[in-house]
PDB file of C-alpha atoms in Angstrom:
ATOM      1  CA  MET A 100       0.200   0.077  -0.036  1.00  0.00           C
ATOM      2  CA  SER A 101       1.748   3.216  -1.099  1.00  0.00           C
ATOM      3  CA  THR A 102       2.228   6.033   1.628  1.00  0.00           C
ATOM      4  CA  SER A 103      -0.450   8.334   0.033  1.00  0.00           C
ATOM      5  CA  LEU A 104      -3.183   5.532   0.174  1.00  0.00           C
ATOM      6  CA  VAL A 105      -2.110   4.729   3.866  1.00  0.00           C
ATOM      7  CA  ILE A 106      -2.824   8.411   4.778  1.00  0.00           C
ATOM      8  CA  ALA A 107      -6.076   8.447   2.872  1.00  0.00           C
ATOM      9  CA  VAL A 108      -7.347   5.057   4.705  1.00  0.00           C
ATOM     10  CA  LEU A 109      -6.466   6.300   8.055  1.00  0.00           C
ATOM     11  CA  SER A 110      -7.968   9.782   7.634  1.00  0.00           C
ATOM     12  CA  SER A 111     -11.188   8.328   7.001  1.00  0.00           C
ATOM     13  CA  LEU A 112     -11.112   5.710   9.601  1.00  0.00           C
ATOM     14  CA  MET A 113     -10.529   8.585  12.171  1.00  0.00           C
ATOM     15  CA  GLY A 114     -13.478  10.365  10.780  1.00  0.00           C
ATOM     16  CA  SER A 115     -15.816   7.443  11.106  1.00  0.00           C
ATOM     17  CA  GLY A 116     -15.280   7.554  14.851  1.00  0.00           C
ATOM     18  CA  LEU A 117     -15.713   3.722  14.695  1.00  0.00           C
ATOM     19  CA  VAL A 118     -11.741   2.661  15.197  1.00  0.00           C
ATOM     20  CA  GLN A 119     -10.071   3.583  17.981  1.00  0.00           C
ATOM     21  CA  PRO A 120      -7.141   3.555  19.056  1.00  0.00           C
ATOM     22  CA  ILE A 121      -5.501   4.215  15.608  1.00  0.00           C
ATOM     23  CA  CYS A 122      -2.087   5.019  14.795  1.00  0.00           C
ATOM     24  CA  THR A 123      -1.710   7.797  12.015  1.00  0.00           C
ATOM     25  CA  PRO A 124       1.282   8.651   9.557  1.00  0.00           C
ATOM     26  CA  ARG A 125       1.590  11.752  11.641  1.00  0.00           C
ATOM     27  CA  ASP A 126       1.440   9.873  14.908  1.00  0.00           C
ATOM     28  CA  PHE A 127       3.937   7.711  13.806  1.00  0.00           C
ATOM     29  CA  HIS A 128       6.434  10.622  12.342  1.00  0.00           C
ATOM     30  CA  ASN A 129       5.905  12.590  15.565  1.00  0.00           C
ATOM     31  CA  ALA A 130       6.860   9.811  17.655  1.00  0.00           C
ATOM     32  CA  PHE A 131       9.937   8.911  15.591  1.00  0.00           C
ATOM     33  CA  GLY A 132      10.931  11.547  13.818  1.00  0.00           C
ATOM     34  CA  ASN A 133      14.622  11.702  12.572  1.00  0.00           C
ATOM     35  CA  SER A 134      15.382   8.467  14.808  1.00  0.00           C
ATOM     36  CA  ILE A 135      14.160   6.059  11.933  1.00  0.00           C
ATOM     37  CA  GLN A 136      17.140   5.828   9.420  1.00  0.00           C
ATOM     38  CA  GLY A 137      19.062   3.575   7.107  1.00  0.00           C
ATOM     39  CA  ASP A 138      17.686  -0.147   7.185  1.00  0.00           C
ATOM     40  CA  ASN A 139      15.656   0.725  10.166  1.00  0.00           C
ATOM     41  CA  GLU A 140      13.403   3.273   7.972  1.00  0.00           C
ATOM     42  CA  PHE A 141      12.642   0.538   5.454  1.00  0.00           C
ATOM     43  CA  ILE A 142      11.769  -2.128   7.833  1.00  0.00           C
ATOM     44  CA  ALA A 143       9.917   0.526  10.146  1.00  0.00           C
ATOM     45  CA  LYS A 144       7.772   1.576   7.281  1.00  0.00           C
ATOM     46  CA  ALA A 145       7.032  -1.824   6.134  1.00  0.00           C
ATOM     47  CA  ILE A 146       5.821  -2.960   9.554  1.00  0.00           C
ATOM     48  CA  PHE A 147       3.697   0.352   9.712  1.00  0.00           C
ATOM     49  CA  ASP A 148       2.107  -0.160   6.169  1.00  0.00           C
ATOM     50  CA  ASP A 149       1.309  -3.857   6.976  1.00  0.00           C
ATOM     51  CA  TYR A 150      -0.409  -2.387  10.625  1.00  0.00           C
ATOM     52  CA  ALA A 151      -2.500   0.056   8.152  1.00  0.00           C
ATOM     53  CA  GLU A 152      -3.885  -2.568   5.976  1.00  0.00           C
ATOM     54  CA  GLN A 153      -5.115  -4.574   8.879  1.00  0.00           C
ATOM     55  CA  VAL A 154      -6.678  -1.765  10.564  1.00  0.00           C
ATOM     56  CA  GLN A 155      -8.594  -0.967   7.564  1.00  0.00           C
ATOM     57  CA  ALA A 156     -10.055  -4.535   7.363  1.00  0.00           C
ATOM     58  CA  ILE A 157     -11.167  -3.824  10.962  1.00  0.00           C
ATOM     59  CA  ASN A 158     -13.719  -1.326   9.713  1.00  0.00           C
ATOM     60  CA  SER A 159     -14.722  -2.972   6.458  1.00  0.00           C
ATOM     61  CA  GLY A 160     -18.546  -3.888   6.153  1.00  0.00           C
ATOM     62  CA  GLU A 161     -21.282  -2.487   7.275  1.00  0.00           C
ATOM     63  CA  THR A 162     -21.012  -0.711  10.708  1.00  0.00           C
ATOM     64  CA  GLU A 163     -24.975  -0.913  11.707  1.00  0.00           C
ATOM     65  CA  ASN A 164     -28.197  -1.049  10.209  1.00  0.00           C
ATOM     66  CA  ALA A 165     -31.905  -0.014  11.034  1.00  0.00           C
ATOM     67  CA  ASP A 166     -32.066  -3.003  13.735  1.00  0.00           C
ATOM     68  CA  THR A 167     -29.203  -2.366  15.485  1.00  0.00           C
ATOM     69  CA  THR A 168     -29.837  -1.055  18.918  1.00  0.00           C
ATOM     70  CA  PRO A 169     -27.492   1.787  20.750  1.00  0.00           C
ATOM     71  CA  SER A 170     -26.208  -1.046  23.043  1.00  0.00           C
ATOM     72  CA  GLN A 171     -25.501  -3.576  20.303  1.00  0.00           C
ATOM     73  CA  GLN A 172     -23.827  -0.605  18.143  1.00  0.00           C
ATOM     74  CA  LEU A 173     -21.700   0.342  21.537  1.00  0.00           C
ATOM     75  CA  ALA A 174     -20.565  -3.593  21.803  1.00  0.00           C
ATOM     76  CA  ILE A 175     -19.651  -3.552  18.001  1.00  0.00           C
ATOM     77  CA  GLU A 176     -17.607  -0.553  18.950  1.00  0.00           C
ATOM     78  CA  LEU A 177     -15.934  -2.281  21.783  1.00  0.00           C
ATOM     79  CA  GLN A 178     -15.021  -5.204  19.827  1.00  0.00           C
ATOM     80  CA  ARG A 179     -13.299  -3.189  17.067  1.00  0.00           C
ATOM     81  CA  ALA A 180     -11.542  -1.026  19.666  1.00  0.00           C
ATOM     82  CA  THR A 181     -10.253  -3.932  21.127  1.00  0.00           C
ATOM     83  CA  GLU A 182      -9.204  -5.385  17.821  1.00  0.00           C
ATOM     84  CA  ALA A 183      -7.780  -1.922  16.867  1.00  0.00           C
ATOM     85  CA  ASP A 184      -5.634  -2.152  20.443  1.00  0.00           C
ATOM     86  CA  MET A 185      -4.384  -5.579  19.540  1.00  0.00           C
ATOM     87  CA  LEU A 186      -3.185  -4.687  16.261  1.00  0.00           C
ATOM     88  CA  PHE A 187      -1.583  -1.418  17.874  1.00  0.00           C
ATOM     89  CA  ASP A 188       0.116  -3.456  20.390  1.00  0.00           C
ATOM     90  CA  GLU A 189       1.527  -5.781  17.569  1.00  0.00           C
ATOM     91  CA  LEU A 190       2.726  -2.559  15.786  1.00  0.00           C
ATOM     92  CA  LEU A 191       4.618  -1.545  18.949  1.00  0.00           C
ATOM     93  CA  SER A 192       5.984  -5.126  19.660  1.00  0.00           C
ATOM     94  CA  SER A 193       7.248  -5.599  15.861  1.00  0.00           C
ATOM     95  CA  LEU A 194       8.819  -1.877  16.338  1.00  0.00           C
ATOM     96  CA  SER A 195      10.688  -2.712  19.706  1.00  0.00           C
ATOM     97  CA  VAL A 196      12.737  -5.355  18.272  1.00  0.00           C
ATOM     98  CA  ILE A 197      14.325  -3.250  15.782  1.00  0.00           C
ATOM     99  CA  ASN A 198      16.170  -1.344  18.456  1.00  0.00           C
ATOM    100  CA  ASN A 199      16.701  -1.397  22.108  1.00  0.00           C
ATOM    101  CA  ASP A 200      18.466   1.931  22.991  1.00  0.00           C
ATOM    102  CA  ILE A 201      16.713   4.570  25.124  1.00  0.00           C
ATOM    103  CA  GLU A 202      15.967   6.780  22.375  1.00  0.00           C
ATOM    104  CA  TRP A 203      14.148   4.222  20.239  1.00  0.00           C
ATOM    105  CA  ARG A 204      12.417   2.838  23.680  1.00  0.00           C
ATOM    106  CA  THR A 205      11.248   6.316  24.448  1.00  0.00           C
ATOM    107  CA  SER A 206       9.889   7.148  20.967  1.00  0.00           C
ATOM    108  CA  ILE A 207       7.848   4.068  21.508  1.00  0.00           C
ATOM    109  CA  ALA A 208       6.422   5.341  24.919  1.00  0.00           C
ATOM    110  CA  ASN A 209       5.558   8.228  23.192  1.00  0.00           C
ATOM    111  CA  LEU A 210       3.702   6.712  20.209  1.00  0.00           C
ATOM    112  CA  ARG A 211       1.659   4.286  22.942  1.00  0.00           C
ATOM    113  CA  ARG A 212       1.003   7.345  25.004  1.00  0.00           C
ATOM    114  CA  SER A 213      -0.462   9.938  22.070  1.00  0.00           C
ATOM    115  CA  VAL A 214      -2.534   7.041  20.364  1.00  0.00           C
ATOM    116  CA  LEU A 215      -3.841   5.901  23.759  1.00  0.00           C
ATOM    117  CA  LEU A 216      -4.463   9.058  25.093  1.00  0.00           C
ATOM    118  CA  GLU A 217      -6.120  10.502  22.314  1.00  0.00           C
ATOM    119  CA  ALA A 218      -8.679   7.129  21.719  1.00  0.00           C
ATOM    120  CA  ARG A 219      -9.585   7.687  25.389  1.00  0.00           C
ATOM    121  CA  LYS A 220     -11.527  10.789  24.428  1.00  0.00           C
ATOM    122  CA  PHE A 221     -14.153   8.467  22.382  1.00  0.00           C
ATOM    123  CA  THR A 222     -16.952   6.821  24.197  1.00  0.00           C
ATOM    124  CA  ASN A 223     -16.231   8.078  27.731  1.00  0.00           C
ATOM    125  CA  PRO A 224     -19.265   8.592  30.131  1.00  0.00           C
ATOM    126  CA  TRP A 225     -16.751  10.746  32.012  1.00  0.00           C
ATOM    127  CA  PRO A 226     -14.885  12.861  29.663  1.00  0.00           C
ATOM    128  CA  ALA A 227     -14.116  15.397  32.050  1.00  0.00           C
ATOM    129  CA  THR A 228     -11.574  12.951  33.893  1.00  0.00           C
ATOM    130  CA  VAL A 229      -8.717  13.699  31.430  1.00  0.00           C
ATOM    131  CA  TRP A 230      -5.543  11.586  31.394  1.00  0.00           C
ATOM    132  CA  VAL A 231      -3.518  14.695  30.008  1.00  0.00           C
ATOM    133  CA  ASP A 232      -0.470  13.881  27.759  1.00  0.00           C
ATOM    134  CA  VAL A 233       2.049  16.013  30.078  1.00  0.00           C
ATOM    135  CA  PRO A 234       5.061  15.091  28.136  1.00  0.00           C
ATOM    136  CA  SER A 235       3.537  16.594  25.124  1.00  0.00           C
ATOM    137  CA  ILE A 236       3.059  20.091  27.132  1.00  0.00           C
ATOM    138  CA  THR A 237       5.844  20.242  29.238  1.00  0.00           C
ATOM    139  CA  THR A 238       9.515  18.623  29.798  1.00  0.00           C
ATOM    140  CA  VAL A 239       9.112  15.533  32.114  1.00  0.00           C
ATOM    141  CA  PRO A 240      12.290  13.373  33.321  1.00  0.00           C
ATOM    142  CA  ASP A 241      12.808   9.711  31.109  1.00  0.00           C
ATOM    143  CA  SER A 242      11.588   8.035  34.257  1.00  0.00           C
ATOM    144  CA  VAL A 243       8.300   9.667  34.615  1.00  0.00           C
ATOM    145  CA  LEU A 244       7.726   9.256  30.854  1.00  0.00           C
ATOM    146  CA  PHE A 245       8.241   5.320  31.346  1.00  0.00           C
ATOM    147  CA  GLN A 246       6.194   5.527  34.810  1.00  0.00           C
ATOM    148  CA  ILE A 247       3.429   6.725  32.389  1.00  0.00           C
ATOM    149  CA  ASP A 248       3.748   4.160  29.843  1.00  0.00           C
ATOM    150  CA  THR A 249       3.641   1.523  32.553  1.00  0.00           C
ATOM    151  CA  PHE A 250       0.288   3.063  34.040  1.00  0.00           C
ATOM    152  CA  LEU A 251      -1.066   2.489  30.392  1.00  0.00           C
ATOM    153  CA  LEU A 252       0.166  -0.891  29.971  1.00  0.00           C
ATOM    154  CA  ASN A 253      -1.424  -1.783  33.149  1.00  0.00           C
ATOM    155  CA  ASN A 254      -4.481   0.304  32.864  1.00  0.00           C
ATOM    156  CA  ILE A 255      -5.815   1.128  29.640  1.00  0.00           C
ATOM    157  CA  ASP A 256      -7.648  -2.209  28.545  1.00  0.00           C
ATOM    158  CA  LYS A 257      -9.517  -2.142  31.682  1.00  0.00           C
ATOM    159  CA  ASP A 258     -10.220   1.432  31.437  1.00  0.00           C
ATOM    160  CA  ARG A 259     -11.745   1.013  27.771  1.00  0.00           C
ATOM    161  CA  THR A 260     -13.891  -2.067  28.461  1.00  0.00           C
ATOM    162  CA  GLU A 261     -15.369  -0.129  31.532  1.00  0.00           C
ATOM    163  CA  ARG A 262     -15.965   2.993  29.574  1.00  0.00           C
ATOM    164  CA  PHE A 263     -17.869   1.235  27.038  1.00  0.00           C
ATOM    165  CA  MET A 264     -19.899  -1.041  29.749  1.00  0.00           C
ATOM    166  CA  ALA A 265     -20.724   1.899  31.688  1.00  0.00           C
ATOM    167  CA  SER A 266     -22.112   3.583  28.377  1.00  0.00           C
ATOM    168  CA  VAL A 267     -23.980   0.543  27.959  1.00  0.00           C
ATOM    169  CA  LEU A 268     -25.315   0.809  31.601  1.00  0.00           C
ATOM    170  CA  GLN A 269     -26.215   4.421  31.054  1.00  0.00           C
ATOM    171  CA  LEU A 270     -28.645   3.132  28.274  1.00  0.00           C
ATOM    172  CA  GLY A 271     -30.426   0.505  30.287  1.00  0.00           C
ATOM    173  CA  GLY A 272     -30.579   2.675  33.341  1.00  0.00           C
ATOM    174  CA  ASN A 273     -28.689   0.364  35.562  1.00  0.00           C
ATOM    175  CA  VAL A 274     -27.357   3.170  37.691  1.00  0.00           C
ATOM    176  CA  LEU A 275     -25.893   1.095  40.621  1.00  0.00           C
ATOM    177  CA  LYS A 276     -23.250  -1.097  38.287  1.00  0.00           C
ATOM    178  CA  CYS A 277     -22.743   1.945  36.404  1.00  0.00           C
ATOM    179  CA  LYS A 278     -21.412   4.039  39.395  1.00  0.00           C
ATOM    180  CA  ALA A 279     -19.077   0.807  40.458  1.00  0.00           C
ATOM    181  CA  TYR A 280     -17.330   1.385  37.149  1.00  0.00           C
ATOM    182  CA  GLU A 281     -17.727   5.253  37.903  1.00  0.00           C
ATOM    183  CA  LYS A 282     -15.648   4.508  40.889  1.00  0.00           C
ATOM    184  CA  GLN A 283     -13.047   2.401  39.400  1.00  0.00           C
ATOM    185  CA  SER A 284     -12.408   4.982  36.730  1.00  0.00           C
ATOM    186  CA  MET A 285     -12.076   7.933  39.278  1.00  0.00           C
ATOM    187  CA  GLN A 286      -9.547   5.557  41.130  1.00  0.00           C
ATOM    188  CA  ARG A 287      -7.561   5.249  37.898  1.00  0.00           C
ATOM    189  CA  TRP A 288      -7.685   8.906  37.264  1.00  0.00           C
ATOM    190  CA  GLY A 289      -6.264   9.525  40.951  1.00  0.00           C
ATOM    191  CA  GLU A 290      -3.331   7.271  40.140  1.00  0.00           C
ATOM    192  CA  TYR A 291      -2.659   9.102  37.039  1.00  0.00           C
ATOM    193  CA  LEU A 292      -2.743  12.171  38.690  1.00  0.00           C
ATOM    194  CA  ASP A 293      -0.178  11.169  41.664  1.00  0.00           C
ATOM    195  CA  ILE A 294       2.299  10.555  38.578  1.00  0.00           C
ATOM    196  CA  ILE A 295       1.935  13.921  36.786  1.00  0.00           C
ATOM    197  CA  ALA A 296       1.206  16.074  40.134  1.00  0.00           C
ATOM    198  CA  PRO A 297       4.697  17.306  40.001  1.00  0.00           C
ATOM    199  CA  TYR A 298       4.690  18.987  36.636  1.00  0.00           C
ATOM    200  CA  ILE A 299       1.300  20.454  36.878  1.00  0.00           C
ATOM    201  CA  ASP A 300       1.557  23.947  35.390  1.00  0.00           C
ATOM    202  CA  GLU A 301      -1.059  26.301  34.220  1.00  0.00           C
ATOM    203  CA  GLU A 302      -0.996  25.092  30.794  1.00  0.00           C
ATOM    204  CA  VAL A 303      -1.351  21.462  31.931  1.00  0.00           C
ATOM    205  CA  ALA A 304      -3.725  22.238  34.454  1.00  0.00           C
ATOM    206  CA  ALA A 305      -5.950  24.033  31.957  1.00  0.00           C
ATOM    207  CA  ALA A 306      -6.045  20.516  29.888  1.00  0.00           C
ATOM    208  CA  LEU A 307      -6.465  18.403  33.056  1.00  0.00           C
ATOM    209  CA  TYR A 308      -9.499  20.178  34.213  1.00  0.00           C
ATOM    210  CA  PRO A 309     -11.186  21.716  31.116  1.00  0.00           C
ATOM    211  CA  GLN A 310     -14.110  23.005  32.763  1.00  0.00           C
ATOM    212  CA  LEU A 311     -12.080  25.436  34.737  1.00  0.00           C
ATOM    213  CA  ASN A 312     -13.109  29.036  34.007  1.00  0.00           C
ATOM    214  CA  THR A 313      -9.860  30.715  32.700  1.00  0.00           C
ATOM    215  CA  GLY A 314     -11.364  34.248  32.287  1.00  0.00           C
ATOM    216  CA  GLU A 315     -10.834  34.832  28.812  1.00  0.00           C
ATOM    217  CA  GLU A 316     -12.928  37.418  28.702  1.00  0.00           C
ATOM    218  CA  VAL A 317     -11.225  39.597  31.373  1.00  0.00           C
ATOM    219  CA  GLN A 318      -7.809  38.869  29.213  1.00  0.00           C
ATOM    220  CA  ARG A 319      -9.384  40.025  25.799  1.00  0.00           C
ATOM    221  CA  ILE A 320     -10.519  43.196  27.333  1.00  0.00           C
ATOM    222  CA  ALA A 321      -6.877  43.748  28.995  1.00  0.00           C
ATOM    223  CA  ASN A 322      -5.346  42.795  25.606  1.00  0.00           C
ATOM    224  CA  TRP A 323      -7.878  45.351  23.651  1.00  0.00           C
ATOM    225  CA  ILE A 324      -6.979  48.416  25.788  1.00  0.00           C
ATOM    226  CA  TYR A 325      -3.144  47.315  25.574  1.00  0.00           C
ATOM    227  CA  LYS A 326      -3.678  47.680  21.935  1.00  0.00           C
ATOM    228  CA  ASN A 327      -5.783  50.378  21.512  1.00  0.00           C
ATOM    229  CA  SER A 328      -4.757  53.134  24.421  1.00  0.00           C
ATOM    230  CA  ASN A 329      -1.719  54.838  24.143  1.00  0.00           C
ATOM    231  CA  ASP A 330      -2.073  55.896  27.642  1.00  0.00           C
ATOM    232  CA  THR A 331       0.673  54.435  29.924  1.00  0.00           C
ATOM    233  CA  LYS A 332      -1.088  55.077  33.063  1.00  0.00           C
ATOM    234  CA  ILE A 333      -4.115  53.224  31.679  1.00  0.00           C
ATOM    235  CA  HIS A 334      -1.751  50.536  31.052  1.00  0.00           C
ATOM    236  CA  GLU A 335      -0.140  50.756  34.224  1.00  0.00           C
ATOM    237  CA  SER A 336      -3.985  50.495  35.939  1.00  0.00           C
ATOM    238  CA  VAL A 337      -4.848  47.563  33.646  1.00  0.00           C
ATOM    239  CA  SER A 338      -1.716  45.657  34.908  1.00  0.00           C
ATOM    240  CA  LYS A 339      -2.443  46.394  38.522  1.00  0.00           C
ATOM    241  CA  GLN A 340      -6.005  45.048  38.192  1.00  0.00           C
ATOM    242  CA  LEU A 341      -4.893  42.169  36.218  1.00  0.00           C
ATOM    243  CA  ALA A 342      -2.536  41.326  39.031  1.00  0.00           C
ATOM    244  CA  ILE A 343      -5.139  41.475  41.600  1.00  0.00           C
ATOM    245  CA  TRP A 344      -7.673  39.465  39.266  1.00  0.00           C
ATOM    246  CA  ASN A 345      -4.837  36.882  38.908  1.00  0.00           C
ATOM    247  CA  THR A 346      -4.390  36.475  42.308  1.00  0.00           C
ATOM    248  CA  ILE A 347      -7.877  35.977  43.503  1.00  0.00           C
ATOM    249  CA  LYS A 348      -8.682  33.641  40.483  1.00  0.00           C
ATOM    250  CA  LYS A 349      -5.886  31.361  41.303  1.00  0.00           C
ATOM    251  CA  LYS A 350      -7.164  30.963  44.770  1.00  0.00           C
ATOM    252  CA  GLN A 351     -10.684  30.484  43.483  1.00  0.00           C
ATOM    253  CA  ASN A 352      -9.488  27.851  40.799  1.00  0.00           C
ATOM    254  CA  GLU A 353      -7.265  25.953  43.613  1.00  0.00           C
ATOM    255  CA  THR A 354     -10.686  25.709  45.657  1.00  0.00           C
ATOM    256  CA  ILE A 355     -12.655  24.148  42.898  1.00  0.00           C
ATOM    257  CA  ILE A 356      -9.839  22.094  41.549  1.00  0.00           C
ATOM    258  CA  GLN A 357      -9.781  20.522  45.286  1.00  0.00           C
ATOM    259  CA  LEU A 358     -13.352  20.099  45.554  1.00  0.00           C
ATOM    260  CA  VAL A 359     -12.941  18.306  42.345  1.00  0.00           C
ATOM    261  CA  ILE A 360     -10.380  16.000  43.435  1.00  0.00           C
ATOM    262  CA  ASN A 361     -11.802  15.140  46.749  1.00  0.00           C
ATOM    263  CA  SER A 362     -15.072  14.078  44.927  1.00  0.00           C
ATOM    264  CA  ARG A 363     -13.471  11.753  42.538  1.00  0.00           C
ATOM    265  CA  LYS A 364     -10.907  10.107  44.865  1.00  0.00           C
ATOM    266  CA  GLN A 365     -12.950  10.052  48.123  1.00  0.00           C
ATOM    267  CA  LEU A 366     -16.582   9.700  46.906  1.00  0.00           C
ATOM    268  CA  GLY A 367     -15.536   7.875  43.552  1.00  0.00           C
ATOM    269  CA  PHE A 368     -17.644  10.143  41.219  1.00  0.00           C
ATOM    270  CA  ASP A 369     -17.012  13.213  38.822  1.00  0.00           C
ATOM    271  CA  PRO A 370     -18.921  16.252  39.354  1.00  0.00           C
ATOM    272  CA  TRP A 371     -18.335  17.642  35.962  1.00  0.00           C
ATOM    273  CA  SER A 372     -19.688  14.758  33.912  1.00  0.00           C
ATOM    274  CA  ARG A 373     -23.314  13.530  33.862  1.00  0.00           C
ATOM    275  CA  GLY A 374     -21.829   9.957  33.970  1.00  0.00           C
ATOM    276  CA  CYS A 375     -24.178   7.400  35.583  1.00  0.00           C
ATOM    277  CA  GLY A 376     -27.138   9.951  36.145  1.00  0.00           C
ATOM    278  CA  GLN A 377     -27.995  12.010  39.166  1.00  0.00           C
ATOM    279  CA  GLN A 378     -26.044  12.014  42.277  1.00  0.00           C
ATOM    280  CA  THR A 379     -28.571  11.063  45.194  1.00  0.00           C
ATOM    281  CA  ASP A 380     -25.691  10.460  47.608  1.00  0.00           C
ATOM    282  CA  THR A 381     -25.793  13.565  50.306  1.00  0.00           C
ATOM    283  CA  ALA A 382     -22.010  14.251  50.203  1.00  0.00           C
ATOM    284  CA  ALA A 383     -22.043  14.164  46.391  1.00  0.00           C
ATOM    285  CA  TYR A 384     -25.158  16.246  46.234  1.00  0.00           C
ATOM    286  CA  LYS A 385     -23.507  18.934  48.519  1.00  0.00           C
ATOM    287  CA  ILE A 386     -20.233  18.882  46.313  1.00  0.00           C
ATOM    288  CA  LYS A 387     -22.090  19.400  43.131  1.00  0.00           C
ATOM    289  CA  ASN A 388     -23.752  22.363  44.873  1.00  0.00           C
ATOM    290  CA  GLU A 389     -20.539  23.995  46.264  1.00  0.00           C
ATOM    291  CA  LEU A 390     -19.114  23.909  42.728  1.00  0.00           C
ATOM    292  CA  MET A 391     -22.086  25.693  41.154  1.00  0.00           C
ATOM    293  CA  GLN A 392     -21.724  27.961  43.876  1.00  0.00           C
ATOM    294  CA  LYS A 393     -18.134  28.697  43.425  1.00  0.00           C
ATOM    295  CA  SER A 394     -18.689  28.796  39.896  1.00  0.00           C
ATOM    296  CA  ALA A 395     -21.298  31.517  39.880  1.00  0.00           C
ATOM    297  CA  GLU A 396     -18.976  33.488  42.328  1.00  0.00           C
ATOM    298  CA  ILE A 397     -15.840  33.153  39.447  1.00  0.00           C
ATOM    299  CA  ASN A 398     -18.605  34.399  36.953  1.00  0.00           C
ATOM    300  CA  GLU A 399     -19.420  37.292  39.004  1.00  0.00           C
ATOM    301  CA  PHE A 400     -15.945  38.237  39.870  1.00  0.00           C
ATOM    302  CA  ASP A 401     -15.028  37.869  36.197  1.00  0.00           C
ATOM    303  CA  LYS A 402     -17.937  40.543  35.252  1.00  0.00           C
ATOM    304  CA  ALA A 403     -16.995  42.754  37.819  1.00  0.00           C
ATOM    305  CA  THR A 404     -13.258  42.865  36.585  1.00  0.00           C
ATOM    306  CA  ASN A 405     -14.619  43.461  33.104  1.00  0.00           C
ATOM    307  CA  ASN A 406     -16.407  46.524  34.345  1.00  0.00           C
ATOM    308  CA  VAL A 407     -13.581  48.084  36.381  1.00  0.00           C
ATOM    309  CA  LEU A 408     -11.519  47.462  33.185  1.00  0.00           C
ATOM    310  CA  LEU A 409     -13.806  49.293  30.953  1.00  0.00           C
ATOM    311  CA  ARG A 410     -14.130  52.394  33.398  1.00  0.00           C
ATOM    312  CA  LEU A 411     -10.408  52.953  33.095  1.00  0.00           C
ATOM    313  CA  LEU A 412     -11.013  54.219  29.510  1.00  0.00           C
ATOM    314  CA  PRO A 413     -12.042  57.296  28.273  1.00  0.00           C
ATOM    315  CA  GLU A 414     -15.769  57.616  26.863  1.00  0.00           C
ATOM    316  CA  GLU A 415     -14.328  57.889  23.221  1.00  0.00           C
ATOM    317  CA  LEU A 416     -12.339  54.457  23.817  1.00  0.00           C
ATOM    318  CA  ARG A 417     -15.107  52.827  25.577  1.00  0.00           C
ATOM    319  CA  HIS A 418     -17.532  53.398  22.802  1.00  0.00           C
ATOM    320  CA  SER A 419     -15.122  52.379  20.198  1.00  0.00           C
ATOM    321  CA  PHE A 420     -14.671  48.772  22.103  1.00  0.00           C
ATOM    322  CA  GLU A 421     -18.383  48.473  22.403  1.00  0.00           C
ATOM    323  CA  SER A 422     -18.777  49.246  18.559  1.00  0.00           C
ATOM    324  CA  GLU A 423     -16.850  46.197  18.052  1.00  0.00           C
ATOM    325  CA  GLU A 424     -18.860  44.051  19.974  1.00  0.00           C
TER     326      GLU A 424
END
């Protein structure tokens, strides 16, 4: 199969949403880059092309018909996901025998992580419980990279099966069994969090907690003022307001993050996902209400900051800003 045809086939499979995990040519290149040279390049590409043909075979045939129930469709997708995962495992296993130096093993770990974490975004009843690809965002020691790799090897298969099973139970309204899977999923998320915790910076936190209010509107207004006003005093006032806002915002978000961590690790449910349905447990209900209250407070604080920033502008500039809205 030609390289161009491989790319076309894998792109169409990704668009179908049925075959995951899937390793694309881009994933392959990003992981190995210039480390594939000489005879290794020929062998590695041959291995990958063979993998691509087998992945295409998984997705051949009719995927569903009018008589297929949602639960049956999920079962079909789980079977295909399992087959795709086996092929991906075989791809990595075949690649691993080509070389055994640290650079090559690191590339394999990078490929496994990027593909499996991307696949985890699909058919997930708890989409907010993200396993963030930290090494793609910030630098981590090789020891941590391989620790993440070991975690994935030990947990990804069970995680995939239980995500699909919980989705089926959601459809059937079996809340108790669904919650049992949710609790296990939260435990795995907590274990992953423990691995990456020392490397969580602002960018990682934004990916790890996608529901956090990042205050984009405040930043947008401040940037507009910096761009459109030449008054240094106004710039200084904006900077002071942003410093105050950032300090308070950080504390507010830390409070929310801790509530989310506690609910996942201690209570075994995700307050940011619909998951298995409405929570009736008193402690869970209390946390959800507290999160709603804290989120409302943050929104009000952002609105107040926006107003303060706009009041720093002379009337003409304020009208100019409003006219662009």
